[in-house]
Structures are given as structure tokens and as C-alpha cells.
């Protein structure tokens, strides 16, 4: 058995490693975002680069992330998809892909079994 604290730390460490390994930390405008869902730890971590945090108003960002994490705990796939869509709409509003801000990374899920 593991403690909740241990699982949280393990998920955070995995998310931080993925953020750099996947090149999310290296986008030109520093607008990378990682939503890391660890099935083993049953935890979700959201890591946003500086550009995201500068572009999205803090209240809107915090609400979106809170909604996403709340839904993830319920393990309802449809609700999770809707929360991801809502976050996507917030990001599209404040960080639209343009010639000056191209979409450098794939938006789809990246699944790794470790």
C-alpha cells in the first residue's frame, strides 16, 4: 500500500519529467501545457508553461483546472472529455494558433505504458 502523499509526489515527478522529455517546455512562446493522468497513482497533474499562465486570466485558469481535477477524481469518461473541451475552449480563446503562434506540438493524447 502507498499513501496519498506518496502517490501525489510520484505523479508530480512523472509529470515534470514528461513536460521536459516531450519537449513541452521548449515551445517558442512558452505556451506548452501538459495534462498528465497517471492511472497507477490515480492522480492528475496539470503543468502549464509561463505563456499559458500569462495569457489566461488567473480566475478562469484556476476554475478550468479545478473543474478538470474534480472530474478526473470521479472517473466518468464523458465528464472528463467535457472538462477537457472546456479547457480547450479557454485556451483557444486566449492562445489561438496563428502565424505568430503556431501549434508546435500535437494536441492529441500521448499514451505511454510504463
mmCIF file of C-alpha atoms in Angstrom:
data_model
loop_
_atom_site.group_PDB
_atom_site.id
_atom_site.type_symbol
_atom_site.label_atom_id
_atom_site.label_comp_id
_atom_site.label_asym_id
_atom_site.label_seq_id
_atom_site.Cartn_x
_atom_site.Cartn_y
_atom_site.Cartn_z
ATOM 1 C CA UNK A 1 0.000 0.000 0.000
ATOM 2 C CA UNK A 2 1.075 3.560 -0.644
ATOM 3 C CA UNK A 3 -0.006 6.810 0.916
ATOM 4 C CA UNK A 4 -1.859 9.547 -0.909
ATOM 5 C CA UNK A 5 1.144 11.811 -0.379
ATOM 6 C CA UNK A 6 3.473 9.269 -2.000
ATOM 7 C CA UNK A 7 1.158 8.853 -5.000
ATOM 8 C CA UNK A 8 0.863 12.630 -5.389
ATOM 9 C CA UNK A 9 4.654 13.037 -5.347
ATOM 10 C CA UNK A 10 5.095 10.186 -7.832
ATOM 11 C CA UNK A 11 2.551 11.694 -10.231
ATOM 12 C CA UNK A 12 4.166 15.149 -9.944
ATOM 13 C CA UNK A 13 7.603 13.708 -10.633
ATOM 14 C CA UNK A 14 6.302 11.787 -13.644
ATOM 15 C CA UNK A 15 4.520 14.856 -14.978
ATOM 16 C CA UNK A 16 7.577 17.083 -14.560
ATOM 17 C CA UNK A 17 9.756 14.550 -16.374
ATOM 18 C CA UNK A 18 7.239 14.206 -19.208
ATOM 19 C CA UNK A 19 6.943 18.008 -19.534
ATOM 20 C CA UNK A 20 10.633 18.180 -20.436
ATOM 21 C CA UNK A 21 11.075 14.831 -22.215
ATOM 22 C CA UNK A 22 8.178 15.523 -24.594
ATOM 23 C CA UNK A 23 9.526 18.987 -25.462
ATOM 24 C CA UNK A 24 6.530 20.761 -23.970
ATOM 25 C CA UNK A 25 8.864 23.070 -22.050
ATOM 26 C CA UNK A 26 10.588 24.087 -25.280
ATOM 27 C CA UNK A 27 7.838 25.789 -27.250
ATOM 28 C CA UNK A 28 8.856 29.131 -28.734
ATOM 29 C CA UNK A 29 6.200 31.200 -26.950
ATOM 30 C CA UNK A 30 6.424 29.149 -23.742
ATOM 31 C CA UNK A 31 2.800 28.127 -24.140
ATOM 32 C CA UNK A 32 3.086 24.394 -23.622
ATOM 33 C CA UNK A 33 0.578 22.512 -21.498
ATOM 34 C CA UNK A 34 0.682 19.005 -20.086
ATOM 35 C CA UNK A 35 -2.304 17.210 -18.623
ATOM 36 C CA UNK A 36 -0.811 14.120 -17.024
ATOM 37 C CA UNK A 37 -3.130 11.353 -15.934
ATOM 38 C CA UNK A 38 -1.470 8.545 -14.011
ATOM 39 C CA UNK A 39 -3.690 5.510 -13.770
ATOM 40 C CA UNK A 40 -1.287 3.779 -11.381
ATOM 41 C CA UNK A 41 -1.339 6.618 -8.863
ATOM 42 C CA UNK A 42 -4.902 7.651 -9.720
ATOM 43 C CA UNK A 43 -3.754 11.253 -9.924
ATOM 44 C CA UNK A 44 -3.855 14.062 -12.451
ATOM 45 C CA UNK A 45 -1.277 16.806 -12.759
ATOM 46 C CA UNK A 46 -1.570 19.900 -14.927
ATOM 47 C CA UNK A 47 1.621 21.741 -15.850
ATOM 48 C CA UNK A 48 1.358 24.953 -17.833
ATOM 49 C CA UNK A 49 4.288 26.934 -19.170
ATOM 50 C CA UNK A 50 4.698 30.657 -18.481
ATOM 51 C CA UNK A 51 2.997 31.773 -21.673
ATOM 52 C CA UNK A 52 -0.218 29.969 -20.768
ATOM 53 C CA UNK A 53 -0.259 31.432 -17.277
ATOM 54 C CA UNK A 54 0.351 34.931 -18.681
ATOM 55 C CA UNK A 55 -2.328 34.656 -21.371
ATOM 56 C CA UNK A 56 -5.219 33.119 -19.453
ATOM 57 C CA UNK A 57 -6.745 35.206 -16.636
ATOM 58 C CA UNK A 58 -5.909 33.542 -13.297
ATOM 59 C CA UNK A 59 -9.522 33.119 -12.180
ATOM 60 C CA UNK A 60 -10.504 31.462 -15.451
ATOM 61 C CA UNK A 61 -7.400 29.257 -15.425
ATOM 62 C CA UNK A 62 -7.879 28.148 -11.821
ATOM 63 C CA UNK A 63 -11.555 27.386 -12.430
ATOM 64 C CA UNK A 64 -10.746 25.296 -15.515
ATOM 65 C CA UNK A 65 -8.014 23.307 -13.770
ATOM 66 C CA UNK A 66 -10.170 22.797 -10.674
ATOM 67 C CA UNK A 67 -13.033 21.509 -12.843
ATOM 68 C CA UNK A 68 -10.687 19.168 -14.682
ATOM 69 C CA UNK A 69 -9.209 17.715 -11.486
ATOM 70 C CA UNK A 70 -12.622 17.349 -9.827
ATOM 71 C CA UNK A 71 -13.984 15.457 -12.820
ATOM 72 C CA UNK A 72 -10.882 13.256 -13.033
ATOM 73 C CA UNK A 73 -11.477 12.056 -9.470
ATOM 74 C CA UNK A 74 -14.979 10.879 -10.374
ATOM 75 C CA UNK A 75 -13.689 8.576 -13.133
ATOM 76 C CA UNK A 76 -16.519 9.485 -15.522
ATOM 77 C CA UNK A 77 -15.043 9.491 -19.050
ATOM 78 C CA UNK A 78 -17.749 11.685 -20.607
ATOM 79 C CA UNK A 79 -17.380 14.311 -17.892
ATOM 80 C CA UNK A 80 -13.603 14.258 -18.319
ATOM 81 C CA UNK A 81 -13.956 14.756 -22.070
ATOM 82 C CA UNK A 82 -16.297 17.704 -21.495
ATOM 83 C CA UNK A 83 -13.896 19.280 -18.986
ATOM 84 C CA UNK A 84 -11.041 18.880 -21.479
ATOM 85 C CA UNK A 85 -13.167 20.517 -24.172
ATOM 86 C CA UNK A 86 -13.952 23.404 -21.819
ATOM 87 C CA UNK A 87 -10.259 23.888 -21.089
ATOM 88 C CA UNK A 88 -9.540 23.695 -24.818
ATOM 89 C CA UNK A 89 -12.057 26.466 -25.463
ATOM 90 C CA UNK A 90 -10.414 28.660 -22.809
ATOM 91 C CA UNK A 91 -7.006 28.065 -24.368
ATOM 92 C CA UNK A 92 -8.290 28.706 -27.896
ATOM 93 C CA UNK A 93 -9.790 31.998 -26.737
ATOM 94 C CA UNK A 94 -6.602 33.263 -25.112
ATOM 95 C CA UNK A 95 -3.912 31.445 -27.113
ATOM 96 C CA UNK A 96 -5.222 30.960 -30.644
ATOM 97 C CA UNK A 97 -2.880 29.270 -33.105
ATOM 98 C CA UNK A 98 -1.744 31.946 -35.565
ATOM 99 C CA UNK A 99 1.195 32.600 -37.847
ATOM 100 C CA UNK A 100 2.958 34.233 -34.905
ATOM 101 C CA UNK A 101 1.850 31.487 -32.518
ATOM 102 C CA UNK A 102 1.873 28.228 -34.498
ATOM 103 C CA UNK A 103 0.712 24.983 -32.968
ATOM 104 C CA UNK A 104 4.135 23.391 -32.419
ATOM 105 C CA UNK A 105 3.049 20.170 -30.715
ATOM 106 C CA UNK A 106 0.305 17.653 -31.369
ATOM 107 C CA UNK A 107 -2.877 18.320 -29.390
ATOM 108 C CA UNK A 108 -3.980 14.723 -29.119
ATOM 109 C CA UNK A 109 -3.332 12.347 -26.260
ATOM 110 C CA UNK A 110 0.026 10.676 -25.928
ATOM 111 C CA UNK A 111 -0.315 7.333 -24.229
ATOM 112 C CA UNK A 112 2.673 5.644 -22.648
ATOM 113 C CA UNK A 113 2.517 2.433 -20.702
ATOM 114 C CA UNK A 114 5.357 2.141 -18.217
#
